[in-house]
Amino acid sequence: MARKQGSHSDITGPRVQDTALRLIARHGYAAVSMRQIAAEVGVQAGALYNYTPDKQTLLFDLMRAHMQEVLDALAAADLRGDPPARLDGFTRFHIRFHLPRPDQVFVSYMELRNLAPENFAILESMRRDYETALEDILRDGVAAGVFAVPDTRIATMAIIAMLTGLSHWYREGGRLGMDAIEEIYCNLVQKSVRR
Amino acid sequence: MARKQGSHSDITGPRVQDTALRLIARHGYAAVSMRQIAAEVGVQAGALYNYTPDKQTLLFDLMRAHMQEVLDALAAADLRGDPPARLDGFTRFHIRFHLPRPDQVFVSYMELRNLAPENFAILESMRRDYETALEDILRDGVAAGVFAVPDTRIATMAIIAMLTGLSHWYREGGRLGMDAIEEIYCNLVQKSVRR
DNA sequence: GTCTATATTTGGATAGAC
DNA sequence: GTCTATCCAAATATAGAC
């Protein structure tokens, strides 16, 4: 076996994405070379350009795909109930979606500054949509008199920072499983905004 | 004026640090070249090596200096009182210290993965000391029965993530001043751990 | 679709003159 | 302490054979 040449677009395409994501998450976009990605995929550097016009687009496609998945999954979650129930739902959704995807979270958070301006604007807009989903819950809760937050925008940013931070230190197989983590964060988040 | 050569170590030294910090915060360590730093300082690239043995040490010195300042300032703050008062004190200390230093926060947070392993270990240890200061407050509060947190370690990480996240989006001259921000975060933090 | 080979640029770091 | 000049390695991206 072990062909040295031939067509493998079905296998190579996803492998390029997966490898790039993992390497960029570990070392950073600027520190990872196309040669390094190619070597881990098992092709020569030139072959990568069958799958992306350039390195910048490769990064952007990774980040946009992740944010699109987040937004689609959130829409599919279809949170219902009173504001506290929806807040619990959002918290659990965030944790369940993001904890199994630490590399995507890391890249989407750390590499924003390496995006070309037009690409940055697109990602920022998608990120803002996600934040708005949480802020809507908080605002409804305040209107209903069940939440007491001095400023819904700041509470939104604070809660998302708390949740995103979790992805930066949580490692599978640690002291606590995902279910236990979920309970603890629901408790912290819920209390921080309740009357 | 405008000498093209001569000794300027008093001026150039700090300028190298300041410029490197600003550029790395904006573009990332791997994306910033020594030539770029030199150009902004106003010297040739070779001259930088009078101030640092190499690029890695330049990064490490920036990060270590920042963490040392944090720890020194926290020790000087000398928080006293019951656990809720100390928690408020910690929250206000964090905000007052970090909000005026967005570049340091950004670099210390984002560039950990670009440190050589031995340098990483040193920074991690200093960071852990800072986290422990908060966890001690939470543990005392739980022991005294004034705080109710399911897990002090996780609550510590959650609160620090919330506070650090603030530095990532807060910009001077925005809708809210630092004092207003302080009040809002004290409220969120305090409620999240109270019985 | 992949390979080999390469054009071109840019990077960190050093040597020696002033 | 800074400059000029340079070494050497590594980067992105492309061209053409298979």
mmCIF file of N, CA and C in Angstrom, chain A residues 25 94-95 98-103 105-106 109-110 158-186 188, chain B residues 109 112 120 124 127-128 131 134-135 138 150-165:
data_model
loop_
_atom_site.group_PDB
_atom_site.id
_atom_site.type_symbol
_atom_site.label_atom_id
_atom_site.label_comp_id
_atom_site.label_asym_id
_atom_site.label_seq_id
_atom_site.Cartn_x
_atom_site.Cartn_y
_atom_site.Cartn_z
ATOM 1 N N ALA A 25 -4.951 25.718 17.451
ATOM 2 C CA ALA A 25 -5.373 25.812 18.851
ATOM 3 C C ALA A 25 -4.170 25.670 19.779
ATOM 4 N N HIS A 94 -24.758 26.028 26.507
ATOM 5 C CA HIS A 94 -23.402 26.510 26.268
ATOM 6 C C HIS A 94 -22.362 25.476 26.692
ATOM 7 N N ILE A 95 -22.564 24.931 27.874
ATOM 8 C CA ILE A 95 -21.579 23.976 28.397
ATOM 9 C C ILE A 95 -21.561 22.696 27.569
ATOM 10 N N HIS A 98 -19.988 23.520 24.076
ATOM 11 C CA HIS A 98 -18.596 23.980 23.981
ATOM 12 C C HIS A 98 -17.573 23.059 24.640
ATOM 13 N N LEU A 99 -17.957 22.413 25.734
ATOM 14 C CA LEU A 99 -16.953 21.586 26.434
ATOM 15 C C LEU A 99 -16.351 20.490 25.555
ATOM 16 N N PRO A 100 -17.150 19.852 24.693
ATOM 17 C CA PRO A 100 -16.535 18.832 23.837
ATOM 18 C C PRO A 100 -15.732 19.405 22.675
ATOM 19 N N ARG A 101 -15.670 20.725 22.541
ATOM 20 C CA ARG A 101 -14.986 21.349 21.397
ATOM 21 C C ARG A 101 -13.956 22.376 21.861
ATOM 22 N N PRO A 102 -13.029 21.978 22.703
ATOM 23 C CA PRO A 102 -12.090 22.961 23.258
ATOM 24 C C PRO A 102 -11.236 23.650 22.195
ATOM 25 N N ASP A 103 -10.855 22.933 21.158
ATOM 26 C CA ASP A 103 -10.005 23.555 20.137
ATOM 27 C C ASP A 103 -10.752 24.647 19.372
ATOM 28 N N VAL A 105 -13.265 26.439 20.461
ATOM 29 C CA VAL A 105 -13.455 27.575 21.356
ATOM 30 C C VAL A 105 -12.182 28.395 21.447
ATOM 31 N N PHE A 106 -11.077 27.687 21.602
ATOM 32 C CA PHE A 106 -9.792 28.373 21.757
ATOM 33 C C PHE A 106 -9.468 29.205 20.527
ATOM 34 N N TYR A 109 -11.680 32.227 19.929
ATOM 35 C CA TYR A 109 -11.486 33.285 20.911
ATOM 36 C C TYR A 109 -10.156 33.994 20.708
ATOM 37 N N MET A 110 -9.123 33.212 20.427
ATOM 38 C CA MET A 110 -7.762 33.750 20.411
ATOM 39 C C MET A 110 -7.341 34.342 19.080
ATOM 40 N N ALA A 158 -20.498 39.340 31.313
ATOM 41 C CA ALA A 158 -19.896 38.671 32.470
ATOM 42 C C ALA A 158 -20.213 37.178 32.464
ATOM 43 N N ILE A 159 -21.437 36.838 32.175
ATOM 44 C CA ILE A 159 -21.828 35.425 32.187
ATOM 45 C C ILE A 159 -21.149 34.671 31.045
ATOM 46 N N ILE A 160 -21.102 35.273 29.879
ATOM 47 C CA ILE A 160 -20.451 34.594 28.752
ATOM 48 C C ILE A 160 -18.965 34.429 29.022
ATOM 49 N N ALA A 161 -18.342 35.407 29.629
ATOM 50 C CA ALA A 161 -16.930 35.274 29.977
ATOM 51 C C ALA A 161 -16.733 34.130 30.962
ATOM 52 N N MET A 162 -17.626 34.039 31.940
ATOM 53 C CA MET A 162 -17.537 32.963 32.928
ATOM 54 C C MET A 162 -17.652 31.603 32.255
ATOM 55 N N LEU A 163 -18.601 31.496 31.346
ATOM 56 C CA LEU A 163 -18.835 30.220 30.663
ATOM 57 C C LEU A 163 -17.710 29.886 29.685
ATOM 58 N N THR A 164 -17.249 30.873 28.951
ATOM 59 C CA THR A 164 -16.175 30.625 27.993
ATOM 60 C C THR A 164 -14.881 30.271 28.719
ATOM 61 N N GLY A 165 -14.657 30.927 29.844
ATOM 62 C CA GLY A 165 -13.470 30.624 30.643
ATOM 63 C C GLY A 165 -13.400 29.158 31.028
ATOM 64 N N LEU A 166 -14.562 28.596 31.266
ATOM 65 C CA LEU A 166 -14.627 27.168 31.606
ATOM 66 C C LEU A 166 -13.915 26.305 30.566
ATOM 67 N N SER A 167 -14.127 26.614 29.294
ATOM 68 C CA SER A 167 -13.494 25.837 28.225
ATOM 69 C C SER A 167 -11.971 25.964 28.240
ATOM 70 N N HIS A 168 -11.479 26.989 28.895
ATOM 71 C CA HIS A 168 -10.037 27.223 28.865
ATOM 72 C C HIS A 168 -9.285 26.436 29.926
ATOM 73 N N TRP A 169 -9.990 25.967 30.919
ATOM 74 C CA TRP A 169 -9.269 25.183 31.925
ATOM 75 C C TRP A 169 -9.849 23.790 32.115
ATOM 76 N N TYR A 170 -11.091 23.550 31.694
ATOM 77 C CA TYR A 170 -11.674 22.230 31.881
ATOM 78 C C TYR A 170 -11.001 21.199 30.986
ATOM 79 N N ARG A 171 -10.662 20.078 31.580
ATOM 80 C CA ARG A 171 -10.116 18.982 30.782
ATOM 81 C C ARG A 171 -10.872 17.713 31.097
ATOM 82 N N GLU A 172 -11.223 16.970 30.065
ATOM 83 C CA GLU A 172 -11.939 15.715 30.258
ATOM 84 C C GLU A 172 -11.146 14.804 31.185
ATOM 85 N N GLY A 173 -11.873 14.058 31.989
ATOM 86 C CA GLY A 173 -11.193 13.135 32.898
ATOM 87 C C GLY A 173 -10.681 13.802 34.159
ATOM 88 N N GLY A 174 -11.085 15.036 34.387
ATOM 89 C CA GLY A 174 -10.655 15.733 35.589
ATOM 90 C C GLY A 174 -11.499 15.331 36.795
ATOM 91 N N ARG A 175 -11.395 16.144 37.834
ATOM 92 C CA ARG A 175 -12.075 15.830 39.089
ATOM 93 C C ARG A 175 -13.583 15.765 38.934
ATOM 94 N N LEU A 176 -14.116 16.620 38.072
ATOM 95 C CA LEU A 176 -15.564 16.705 37.921
ATOM 96 C C LEU A 176 -15.991 16.415 36.492
ATOM 97 N N GLY A 177 -17.077 15.693 36.320
ATOM 98 C CA GLY A 177 -17.627 15.410 35.010
ATOM 99 C C GLY A 177 -18.464 16.576 34.499
ATOM 100 N N MET A 178 -18.895 16.468 33.261
ATOM 101 C CA MET A 178 -19.616 17.566 32.651
ATOM 102 C C MET A 178 -20.946 17.830 33.366
ATOM 103 N N ASP A 179 -21.602 16.788 33.834
ATOM 104 C CA ASP A 179 -22.885 16.978 34.518
ATOM 105 C C ASP A 179 -22.709 17.775 35.810
ATOM 106 N N ALA A 180 -21.695 17.428 36.558
ATOM 107 C CA ALA A 180 -21.441 18.145 37.810
ATOM 108 C C ALA A 180 -21.104 19.606 37.530
ATOM 109 N N ILE A 181 -20.280 19.824 36.511
ATOM 110 C CA ILE A 181 -19.925 21.186 36.107
ATOM 111 C C ILE A 181 -21.181 21.985 35.749
ATOM 112 N N GLU A 182 -22.062 21.349 35.007
ATOM 113 C CA GLU A 182 -23.291 22.009 34.592
ATOM 114 C C GLU A 182 -24.089 22.495 35.790
ATOM 115 N N GLU A 183 -24.239 21.618 36.788
ATOM 116 C CA GLU A 183 -24.997 21.985 37.987
ATOM 117 C C GLU A 183 -24.378 23.182 38.684
ATOM 118 N N ILE A 184 -23.067 23.132 38.824
ATOM 119 C CA ILE A 184 -22.375 24.192 39.561
ATOM 120 C C ILE A 184 -22.519 25.531 38.847
ATOM 121 N N TYR A 185 -22.347 25.519 37.538
ATOM 122 C CA TYR A 185 -22.443 26.770 36.797
ATOM 123 C C TYR A 185 -23.881 27.292 36.751
ATOM 124 N N CYS A 186 -24.853 26.393 36.653
ATOM 125 C CA CYS A 186 -26.247 26.852 36.710
ATOM 126 C C CYS A 186 -26.511 27.579 38.017
ATOM 127 N N LEU A 188 -24.244 29.120 39.989
ATOM 128 C CA LEU A 188 -23.534 30.406 40.014
ATOM 129 C C LEU A 188 -24.245 31.446 39.148
ATOM 130 N N TYR B 109 -2.559 36.739 29.033
ATOM 131 C CA TYR B 109 -3.581 35.726 28.892
ATOM 132 C C TYR B 109 -3.394 34.936 27.600
ATOM 133 N N LEU B 112 0.504 32.688 26.721
ATOM 134 C CA LEU B 112 1.053 31.620 27.570
ATOM 135 C C LEU B 112 1.585 30.460 26.734
ATOM 136 N N PHE B 120 6.839 29.025 31.037
ATOM 137 C CA PHE B 120 5.421 28.773 31.263
ATOM 138 C C PHE B 120 5.167 28.329 32.699
ATOM 139 N N GLU B 124 2.665 30.132 35.323
ATOM 140 C CA GLU B 124 1.537 29.372 35.842
ATOM 141 C C GLU B 124 1.524 29.394 37.364
ATOM 142 N N ARG B 127 0.355 32.781 38.549
ATOM 143 C CA ARG B 127 -1.071 32.887 38.321
ATOM 144 C C ARG B 127 -1.837 32.093 39.387
ATOM 145 N N ARG B 128 -1.312 30.952 39.725
ATOM 146 C CA ARG B 128 -1.953 30.123 40.733
ATOM 147 C C ARG B 128 -1.977 30.830 42.099
ATOM 148 N N GLU B 131 -4.896 33.181 42.042
ATOM 149 C CA GLU B 131 -6.161 32.461 42.183
ATOM 150 C C GLU B 131 -6.378 32.009 43.624
ATOM 151 N N LEU B 134 -8.030 34.436 45.989
ATOM 152 C CA LEU B 134 -9.488 34.481 45.918
ATOM 153 C C LEU B 134 -10.110 33.238 46.545
ATOM 154 N N GLU B 135 -9.528 32.092 46.246
ATOM 155 C CA GLU B 135 -10.122 30.866 46.782
ATOM 156 C C GLU B 135 -10.103 30.855 48.314
ATOM 157 N N LEU B 138 -13.140 32.671 49.492
ATOM 158 C CA LEU B 138 -14.365 31.875 49.328
ATOM 159 C C LEU B 138 -14.440 30.764 50.370
ATOM 160 N N PRO B 150 -20.942 25.436 45.714
ATOM 161 C CA PRO B 150 -20.811 23.975 45.644
ATOM 162 C C PRO B 150 -19.353 23.529 45.586
ATOM 163 N N ASP B 151 -18.468 24.404 45.066
ATOM 164 C CA ASP B 151 -17.077 24.007 44.849
ATOM 165 C C ASP B 151 -16.233 25.274 44.780
ATOM 166 N N THR B 152 -15.380 25.479 45.770
ATOM 167 C CA THR B 152 -14.649 26.758 45.824
ATOM 168 C C THR B 152 -13.665 26.915 44.670
ATOM 169 N N ARG B 153 -13.087 25.815 44.230
ATOM 170 C CA ARG B 153 -12.125 25.909 43.124
ATOM 171 C C ARG B 153 -12.804 26.387 41.846
ATOM 172 N N ILE B 154 -13.948 25.806 41.567
ATOM 173 C CA ILE B 154 -14.660 26.187 40.342
ATOM 174 C C ILE B 154 -15.202 27.598 40.450
ATOM 175 N N ALA B 155 -15.716 27.949 41.617
ATOM 176 C CA ALA B 155 -16.206 29.309 41.800
ATOM 177 C C ALA B 155 -15.067 30.308 41.603
ATOM 178 N N THR B 156 -13.887 29.948 42.078
ATOM 179 C CA THR B 156 -12.716 30.805 41.888
ATOM 180 C C THR B 156 -12.429 31.022 40.414
ATOM 181 N N MET B 157 -12.356 29.930 39.668
ATOM 182 C CA MET B 157 -12.067 30.039 38.242
ATOM 183 C C MET B 157 -13.162 30.819 37.524
ATOM 184 N N ALA B 158 -14.404 30.598 37.927
ATOM 185 C CA ALA B 158 -15.524 31.277 37.275
ATOM 186 C C ALA B 158 -15.466 32.785 37.516
ATOM 187 N N ILE B 159 -15.172 33.167 38.752
ATOM 188 C CA ILE B 159 -15.129 34.597 39.069
ATOM 189 C C ILE B 159 -13.950 35.271 38.375
ATOM 190 N N ILE B 160 -12.808 34.611 38.375
ATOM 191 C CA ILE B 160 -11.640 35.216 37.713
ATOM 192 C C ILE B 160 -11.864 35.322 36.215
ATOM 193 N N ALA B 161 -12.517 34.331 35.630
ATOM 194 C CA ALA B 161 -12.834 34.418 34.199
ATOM 195 C C ALA B 161 -13.765 35.597 33.930
ATOM 196 N N MET B 162 -14.741 35.778 34.814
ATOM 197 C CA MET B 162 -15.674 36.888 34.657
ATOM 198 C C MET B 162 -14.941 38.221 34.725
ATOM 199 N N LEU B 163 -14.052 38.336 35.678
ATOM 200 C CA LEU B 163 -13.313 39.593 35.866
ATOM 201 C C LEU B 163 -12.306 39.830 34.748
ATOM 202 N N THR B 164 -11.607 38.778 34.348
ATOM 203 C CA THR B 164 -10.615 38.939 33.287
ATOM 204 C C THR B 164 -11.303 39.261 31.964
ATOM 205 N N GLY B 165 -12.447 38.645 31.747
ATOM 206 C CA GLY B 165 -13.203 38.918 30.528
ATOM 207 C C GLY B 165 -13.524 40.397 30.385
#
